[in-house]
Amino acid sequence: MPDFRLTRRHLLASPLALAACGSAPSTPPLGPVSPLKDLAPCPVGVCGMSGQFDDAGWRDVVLTHFSQFTPEWEMKMEAILRPDRSLDFTLADRCADFATDNGLRLHGHALIWYSQGAEAFAGLDRKTFAADYDRYIREVVTRYRGRTVGWDVVNEAVAEDGDGLRTHHWSEGLGDIDHIRRAFDVAHEADPESILFLNDYNLENLPRKGATFLKLVERLLKAGTPLGGIGSQSHLDIDIPDGQITAFLREAGAFGLPVHVSELDASLRSDSRIDLRSAGERQARQTARVTELAQAFMALPPEQRYAFTVWGARDTDSWLRRDERDDGRDSPLLFDASGTATPLYDAVAGALASG
């Protein structure tokens, strides 16, 4: 199974480093289509960054088709936390205002992530480390209380291969489980109405990782953690076996919590040294996997469908198109560079409309 997803978090670009070119997908794009938000009985989300707000084409796609907005970068610790551990909300406020001004639900992403914050917290004694950890979460959540519907409280807690949890500065400073429970407790105290998510990736792609993630959910709930929802990023590997996505979402839904498909995309690229399949064959696999995901999501009880979110408005907005390996031809999203619907739009729209 291709494993390029496992290094995706090293590919984040600055909020202004946005790709500007693209090429046509192998199948001709669709013509004019209905707004996704009008077809779906649940919120339909998209991510974005403040550098895109003045892009008329981007705004047209987002405001036509989506009802929920996730800041891709500006509400992460990297954007808010200064080296002296003071907080700068300039960019995060822009994103919150964009959502408010345009009538979009706002989903906060992400409070605690293993890949950020190490430098600012390095060398602190445990008491100061814990106090500033709590303060960061409390101040961020409180600032957007009443504006965010939910938060990704802890992002990507499970090890890459699914063998237990990650080890990092947060777990070393506060404990592997305790830092997670603490983050949820502080966030819940700061905003009791917000739905608090544990969010991770490769849960559908790697059954071992999905199982470890769900065991963590069970452990946290049994300990009384105010975990309110399950977030599956759904950066789909198009070559996983049929039925694997459905099996994971069914198990995740068994907890009775809201489920968020939080970062959907599906790359057509292959990490195989030689891939003899035609572009059409790869696109058929892509469409089948995304259709399965959307159908499995819609099979959840209505009250558990928190939102179905895609990780980028247009192909050229995708983090996958910022990868140095990109050849300008990948089409991982629902709209192409011109804002015209791709076959993935049809896959998602058909499933969401059926609910």
Coordinates of C-alpha atoms in Angstrom, one line a residue:
M1 CA 0.0 0.0 0.0
P2 CA 1.4 3.4 -0.9
D3 CA 2.5 5.3 2.2
F4 CA 3.0 8.9 1.0
R5 CA 0.3 10.0 3.4
L6 CA 2.6 9.2 6.3
T7 CA 4.8 12.2 5.5
R8 CA 2.1 14.7 4.6
R9 CA 2.6 16.9 7.7
H10 CA 6.1 17.9 6.5
L11 CA 4.6 19.5 3.4
L12 CA 2.8 22.5 5.0
A13 CA 3.5 25.7 3.2
S14 CA 3.2 29.3 4.4
P15 CA -0.3 30.7 4.0
L16 CA 0.8 32.8 1.1
A17 CA 2.6 30.0 -0.8
L18 CA -0.4 29.0 -2.9
A19 CA 0.0 27.2 -6.2
A20 CA -1.3 29.1 -9.2
C21 CA -1.2 26.7 -12.2
G22 CA -2.8 23.4 -13.1
S23 CA -3.9 21.1 -15.9
A24 CA -7.1 19.4 -17.0
P25 CA -8.0 16.0 -15.3
S26 CA -8.1 12.9 -17.5
T27 CA -11.9 13.0 -17.6
P28 CA -13.5 16.2 -18.9
P29 CA -14.9 18.3 -16.0
L30 CA -18.6 18.6 -15.4
G31 CA -20.7 21.5 -16.5
P32 CA -22.6 23.9 -14.2
V33 CA -23.6 22.1 -11.0
S34 CA -25.8 22.6 -8.0
P35 CA -24.3 24.1 -4.8
L36 CA -23.2 21.3 -2.6
K37 CA -24.6 23.0 0.5
D38 CA -28.1 23.0 -1.0
L39 CA -27.9 19.2 -1.8
A40 CA -26.6 18.0 1.6
P41 CA -28.7 17.5 4.7
C42 CA -25.5 18.2 6.8
P43 CA -22.8 20.9 6.8
V44 CA -20.4 20.8 4.0
G45 CA -17.0 22.2 4.9
V46 CA -13.8 23.5 3.2
C47 CA -10.5 24.7 4.4
G48 CA -8.7 27.9 3.4
M49 CA -6.1 30.5 4.3
S50 CA -6.4 34.3 4.6
G51 CA -4.1 34.7 1.6
Q52 CA -7.0 33.4 -0.5
F53 CA -9.7 35.7 0.7
D54 CA -9.1 38.3 -2.1
D55 CA -9.1 35.6 -4.8
A56 CA -12.4 36.0 -6.6
G57 CA -12.4 32.6 -8.1
W58 CA -11.7 31.0 -4.7
R59 CA -14.4 33.0 -3.0
D60 CA -16.9 32.0 -5.6
V61 CA -16.3 28.3 -5.1
V62 CA -16.3 28.6 -1.3
L63 CA -19.3 30.8 -0.9
T64 CA -21.4 28.9 -3.5
H65 CA -20.8 25.4 -2.3
F66 CA -19.8 25.3 1.3
S67 CA -21.5 26.1 4.7
Q68 CA -18.5 25.5 7.1
F69 CA -15.0 26.9 7.1
T70 CA -11.8 25.4 8.7
P71 CA -8.7 27.7 8.8
E72 CA -6.0 25.6 7.2
W73 CA -3.1 27.3 9.1
E74 CA -4.1 30.5 10.9
M75 CA -5.6 28.8 14.0
K76 CA -2.7 26.5 14.5
M77 CA -0.2 27.1 17.3
E78 CA 2.5 27.9 14.7
A79 CA 0.5 31.0 13.6
I80 CA -0.6 32.1 17.1
L81 CA 2.2 31.4 19.5
R82 CA 5.2 33.7 19.6
P83 CA 8.7 32.6 20.9
D84 CA 8.0 34.2 24.2
R85 CA 4.7 32.3 24.4
S86 CA 2.6 35.4 24.0
L87 CA -0.2 35.1 21.6
D88 CA -0.9 36.9 18.3
F89 CA -4.4 36.4 16.9
T90 CA -4.1 38.7 13.9
L91 CA -4.4 36.0 11.2
A92 CA -6.8 33.8 13.3
D93 CA -9.1 36.8 13.7
R94 CA -9.2 37.3 9.9
C95 CA -10.3 33.7 9.4
A96 CA -13.0 34.0 12.1
D97 CA -14.2 37.3 10.7
F98 CA -14.3 35.7 7.2
A99 CA -16.6 32.9 8.4
T100 CA -18.8 35.3 10.4
D101 CA -19.1 37.9 7.6
N102 CA -20.1 35.2 5.1
G103 CA -22.5 33.1 7.3
L104 CA -20.2 30.1 7.5
R105 CA -19.9 27.8 10.5
L106 CA -16.4 28.0 11.9
H107 CA -14.4 24.8 12.9
G108 CA -11.3 25.5 14.9
H109 CA -8.1 23.6 13.9
A110 CA -6.0 22.7 15.8
L111 CA -5.1 23.4 19.5
I112 CA -2.5 20.7 20.3
W113 CA -0.4 19.1 17.6
Y114 CA 2.8 17.2 18.1
S115 CA 4.6 19.1 15.3
Q116 CA 4.3 22.5 16.8
G117 CA 5.2 24.4 20.0
A118 CA 8.4 22.6 20.9
E119 CA 10.7 25.6 20.6
A120 CA 8.6 28.0 22.7
F121 CA 8.2 25.4 25.5
A122 CA 11.8 24.1 25.4
G123 CA 13.6 24.2 28.8
L124 CA 10.6 25.1 30.9
D125 CA 10.2 23.5 34.3
R126 CA 7.2 21.2 34.6
K127 CA 5.1 23.7 36.5
T128 CA 5.6 26.5 34.0
F129 CA 5.2 24.1 31.1
A130 CA 1.8 22.9 32.4
A131 CA 0.6 26.3 33.3
D132 CA 1.4 27.8 29.9
Y133 CA 0.0 24.7 28.1
D134 CA -3.3 25.3 29.9
R135 CA -3.1 29.1 29.3
Y136 CA -2.6 28.7 25.6
I137 CA -5.6 26.4 25.2
R138 CA -7.8 28.5 27.5
E139 CA -7.1 31.8 25.8
V140 CA -7.5 30.5 22.3
V141 CA -10.8 28.7 22.9
T142 CA -12.2 31.6 25.0
R143 CA -11.4 34.1 22.3
Y144 CA -13.6 32.3 19.8
R145 CA -16.2 31.1 22.2
G146 CA -19.6 31.3 20.6
R147 CA -18.1 31.5 17.2
T148 CA -16.5 28.1 16.7
V149 CA -18.9 25.2 16.5
G150 CA -16.2 22.7 17.3
W151 CA -12.4 22.3 17.8
D152 CA -9.8 19.8 16.8
V153 CA -8.4 19.7 20.4
V154 CA -5.6 17.1 19.8
N155 CA -4.4 16.5 16.3
E156 CA -2.7 13.3 15.2
A157 CA -2.0 11.6 18.6
V158 CA -1.5 8.1 17.2
A159 CA 1.9 6.8 15.9
E160 CA 2.5 6.7 12.2
D161 CA 2.2 2.9 12.0
G162 CA -0.6 2.6 14.6
D163 CA 1.7 1.1 17.2
G164 CA 0.6 3.1 20.2
L165 CA 0.8 6.9 20.6
R166 CA 3.3 9.4 19.4
T167 CA 6.1 10.5 21.7
H168 CA 6.8 14.3 21.6
H169 CA 7.3 17.3 23.7
W170 CA 3.7 17.4 25.0
S171 CA 3.7 13.7 26.0
E172 CA 7.2 14.0 27.6
G173 CA 6.2 17.1 29.5
L174 CA 2.7 16.0 30.7
G175 CA 2.3 12.3 30.0
D176 CA 1.1 10.4 26.9
I177 CA -2.5 10.2 28.0
D178 CA -2.5 13.0 30.5
H179 CA -1.6 15.7 28.0
I180 CA -4.6 14.7 25.9
R181 CA -7.1 14.5 28.7
R182 CA -5.8 17.8 30.1
A183 CA -6.2 19.6 26.7
F184 CA -9.9 18.4 26.5
D185 CA -10.6 19.4 30.1
V186 CA -9.2 22.9 29.6
A187 CA -11.0 23.4 26.3
H188 CA -14.3 22.2 27.7
E189 CA -14.0 24.6 30.7
A190 CA -13.3 27.4 28.3
D191 CA -16.2 26.7 26.0
P192 CA -18.7 24.1 27.3
E193 CA -20.8 24.4 24.1
S194 CA -18.1 23.6 21.6
I195 CA -17.8 20.0 20.2
L196 CA -14.3 18.8 21.0
F197 CA -12.7 16.4 18.5
L198 CA -9.8 14.0 18.5
N199 CA -8.6 14.3 14.9
D200 CA -6.2 12.0 13.0
Y201 CA -5.3 10.7 9.5
N202 CA -4.7 7.3 7.8
L203 CA -7.5 5.9 9.9
E204 CA -9.3 4.4 6.8
N205 CA -6.0 3.7 5.0
L206 CA -4.3 1.7 7.7
P207 CA -6.6 -0.6 9.7
R208 CA -4.0 -0.9 12.5
K209 CA -3.9 2.8 13.0
G210 CA -7.7 3.1 12.8
A211 CA -8.0 0.4 15.5
T212 CA -5.5 2.2 17.8
F213 CA -7.3 5.5 17.3
L214 CA -10.6 4.0 18.3
K215 CA -9.1 2.3 21.4
L216 CA -7.8 5.7 22.4
V217 CA -11.3 7.2 22.0
E218 CA -12.7 4.4 24.2
R219 CA -10.0 4.9 26.8
L220 CA -10.6 8.7 27.0
L221 CA -14.3 8.3 27.2
K222 CA -14.0 5.7 30.0
A223 CA -11.8 8.1 31.9
G224 CA -14.5 10.8 31.7
T225 CA -12.7 13.0 29.2
P226 CA -15.1 15.6 27.5
L227 CA -14.3 14.2 24.1
G228 CA -17.3 15.2 21.9
G229 CA -16.5 14.0 18.4
I230 CA -14.3 11.9 16.2
G231 CA -12.4 13.5 13.3
S232 CA -11.1 11.4 10.4
Q233 CA -9.0 13.5 8.0
S234 CA -9.7 11.1 5.1
H235 CA -6.7 11.8 3.0
L236 CA -7.6 8.7 1.0
D237 CA -5.3 6.2 -0.6
I238 CA -7.2 5.3 -3.7
D239 CA -5.7 1.8 -3.7
I240 CA -7.0 0.6 -0.4
P241 CA -9.4 -2.4 -0.5
D242 CA -13.1 -1.9 -1.2
G243 CA -15.1 -1.8 2.1
Q244 CA -12.2 -0.7 4.3
I245 CA -13.5 2.9 4.6
T246 CA -17.0 1.7 5.4
A247 CA -15.7 -0.6 8.1
F248 CA -13.8 2.1 9.8
L249 CA -16.7 4.7 9.8
R250 CA -19.1 2.0 11.0
E251 CA -16.8 1.3 14.0
A252 CA -16.3 5.0 14.7
G253 CA -20.0 5.7 14.6
A254 CA -20.6 3.0 17.2
F255 CA -19.5 5.4 19.9
G256 CA -22.6 7.5 19.2
L257 CA -20.4 10.7 18.9
P258 CA -20.5 13.2 16.0
V259 CA -18.2 12.3 13.2
H260 CA -16.3 14.8 11.1
V261 CA -14.8 13.9 7.7
S262 CA -12.4 16.7 8.4
E263 CA -9.8 16.9 5.5
L264 CA -10.9 14.9 2.5
D265 CA -8.8 14.7 -0.6
A266 CA -7.6 11.7 -2.8
S267 CA -4.4 12.0 -4.8
L268 CA -4.2 10.4 -8.2
R269 CA -0.4 10.1 -7.8
S270 CA 1.2 6.7 -7.1
D271 CA 4.3 6.1 -5.1
S272 CA 4.9 2.9 -7.0
R273 CA 8.1 3.0 -9.1
I274 CA 6.1 1.8 -12.1
D275 CA 2.3 2.4 -12.4
L276 CA 1.1 1.0 -15.7
R277 CA -2.5 2.0 -15.1
S278 CA -4.1 4.5 -17.3
A279 CA -5.2 7.9 -16.0
G280 CA -8.8 6.7 -16.4
E281 CA -8.2 3.6 -14.3
R282 CA -6.7 5.6 -11.5
Q283 CA -9.5 8.1 -11.6
A284 CA -12.1 5.3 -11.4
R285 CA -10.3 4.0 -8.2
Q286 CA -10.3 7.6 -6.8
T287 CA -14.0 8.1 -7.5
A288 CA -14.9 4.7 -6.0
R289 CA -13.1 5.5 -2.8
V290 CA -14.5 8.9 -2.4
T291 CA -18.0 7.6 -3.2
E292 CA -17.6 4.9 -0.5
L293 CA -16.5 7.5 2.0
A294 CA -19.4 9.8 1.3
Q295 CA -21.9 6.9 1.4
A296 CA -20.5 5.6 4.6
F297 CA -20.7 9.0 6.2
M298 CA -24.3 9.4 5.1
A299 CA -25.1 5.9 6.6
L300 CA -24.4 7.4 10.0
P301 CA -27.5 8.7 12.0
P302 CA -28.2 12.3 11.1
E303 CA -27.3 13.6 14.5
Q304 CA -23.8 12.1 14.1
R305 CA -23.0 13.8 10.8
Y306 CA -21.1 16.8 12.1
A307 CA -19.7 17.9 8.7
F308 CA -18.2 16.6 5.5
T309 CA -15.1 18.7 4.8
V310 CA -12.8 18.8 1.8
W311 CA -9.2 20.0 2.3
G312 CA -9.1 22.7 -0.3
A313 CA -11.6 24.4 -2.6
R314 CA -9.8 23.8 -6.0
D315 CA -7.2 21.3 -7.0
T316 CA -4.6 24.1 -7.1
D317 CA -5.4 25.0 -3.5
S318 CA -4.4 21.6 -2.3
W319 CA -1.4 20.9 0.0
L320 CA -0.7 18.1 -2.4
R321 CA 0.0 20.6 -5.2
R322 CA 2.6 22.2 -3.0
D323 CA 4.6 19.0 -2.8
E324 CA 8.0 19.1 -4.6
R325 CA 7.0 15.9 -6.3
D326 CA 3.9 17.5 -7.9
D327 CA 3.9 17.5 -11.7
G328 CA 0.9 19.9 -11.9
R329 CA -1.5 17.2 -13.0
D330 CA -2.9 15.9 -9.8
S331 CA -6.6 16.4 -9.3
P332 CA -7.4 15.5 -5.6
L333 CA -10.4 17.8 -5.0
L334 CA -14.0 18.6 -6.2
F335 CA -13.1 21.6 -8.4
D336 CA -10.4 22.3 -10.9
A337 CA -8.2 25.4 -11.1
S338 CA -11.0 27.3 -12.9
G339 CA -13.6 26.4 -10.3
T340 CA -15.3 23.8 -12.6
A341 CA -16.6 20.6 -10.9
T342 CA -14.4 17.5 -11.3
P343 CA -15.8 13.9 -11.2
L344 CA -15.2 13.9 -7.5
Y345 CA -17.9 16.6 -7.1
D346 CA -20.4 14.1 -8.7
A347 CA -19.2 11.3 -6.3
V348 CA -19.7 13.5 -3.2
A349 CA -22.9 15.3 -4.4
G350 CA -24.6 12.0 -5.3
A351 CA -24.0 10.4 -1.9
L352 CA -24.8 13.6 0.2
A353 CA -28.0 14.3 -1.7
S354 CA -29.2 10.7 -1.2
G355 CA -29.4 11.3 2.6

